[in-house]
C-alpha cells in the first residue's frame, strides 16, 4: 500500500515547486522522458548509480514541419572506485531551422551523506558550444529581395561555458536543482550587424517519488520546472507506472504546450528502450504531426560491488 505520510510529503513538494511560477522563463532544449535524462541538465547526477551508464536520445519536434527542431543526445556517466566521485560526458546536437548547436560538456560530481540513506550530490559541468548559422540559406519574403544583413555565416567553433547542480536523493525520491550554463553567450554583431543570443541561462528544478504498490507495481510521479528571464515558466508533470520492473507506461502534461504519452521496455535491468509522443495544445497543433522521442540506455556492472540499487530514475 502507498505510505500516506510519504504521499503528503510529495504533495508538499509539488506545492513548493509551484511557488516558483512567479518567475519568468523559457525552455531549451525540451524533453518528455526527462526522468531518465537528468544528467543532460544536472552534472550532479553523474555517477550516482553503482553502474556505468550509457544514454542516447533522438527527439523530432513538430514532425511534418520543414526544418522543425531536432535534438540528438549521447551521454555517459560512471562512478569511480572511490564511490563518492562521479564523472560524465554529454554530447548534444541541436538544430532549429538552419541554426545548429553542437555542445560537448563534461560532468564532475561528489557525494555527501546527509543522514542514513539520504545523499546530496554536488556537480560541476564544463565544456563548449559550436554554433553555426548560414545566413545565405535564408529566403526573404515576400519577394526574395536582396538584404545585405542576410549574408555570410555565423560560425563560432569554440564558445566555453560551465554550470552547477545539486541532487538530493534517497532510494525512492529525488529533488534536483541546476543551472547547466551560467555564461550568457551572444553575438554582439558581425560584419553585417546581425546579432543573436547563442546561449541563455536556464534554471531546472525537478523532483520525483517512487510509490511501491501491490503486485510489483510502482507509481512514479515526477515534475520538471524550467525557466529563464523574460519568458513564461514551463512546468512538466508526468505520471508513470512501472510494472514488474519490465514495462513502464505514463502520461505527461506540459503547461501551455502539449500532452504526451510514454512507453518504455526494460530488459534484465540493463537495457532500456523508450518512446514518447507529444500532441501540441498550442496554435501550432493543426500544422504538425506530433513530436516523437526515442531513447536507448544501457547500464554495465563494471565494478561488481556487493550492493547495487535498482535504478528507478
Short mmCIF file of C-alpha atoms in Angstrom, two decimals, residues 62-65 257-258 278-291:
data_model
loop_
_atom_site.label_atom_id
_atom_site.label_comp_id
_atom_site.label_asym_id
_atom_site.label_seq_id
_atom_site.Cartn_x
_atom_site.Cartn_y
_atom_site.Cartn_z
CA UNK A 62 6.68 19.05 -34.64
CA UNK A 63 7.05 16.31 -37.25
CA UNK A 64 5.86 17.35 -40.70
CA UNK A 65 7.16 20.91 -40.50
CA UNK A 257 2.42 23.35 -24.91
CA UNK A 258 1.49 19.67 -25.05
CA UNK A 278 3.63 14.69 -27.67
CA UNK A 279 0.46 16.27 -29.04
CA UNK A 280 0.59 20.05 -29.09
CA UNK A 281 -2.12 22.07 -27.33
CA UNK A 282 -0.88 25.39 -28.77
CA UNK A 283 -1.82 27.17 -32.01
CA UNK A 284 0.72 25.10 -33.97
CA UNK A 285 -1.28 21.90 -33.34
CA UNK A 286 -3.01 21.88 -36.72
CA UNK A 287 0.21 22.28 -38.72
CA UNK A 288 2.28 19.32 -37.49
CA UNK A 289 2.06 15.61 -36.68
CA UNK A 290 3.25 15.50 -33.09
CA UNK A 291 6.69 15.33 -31.52
#
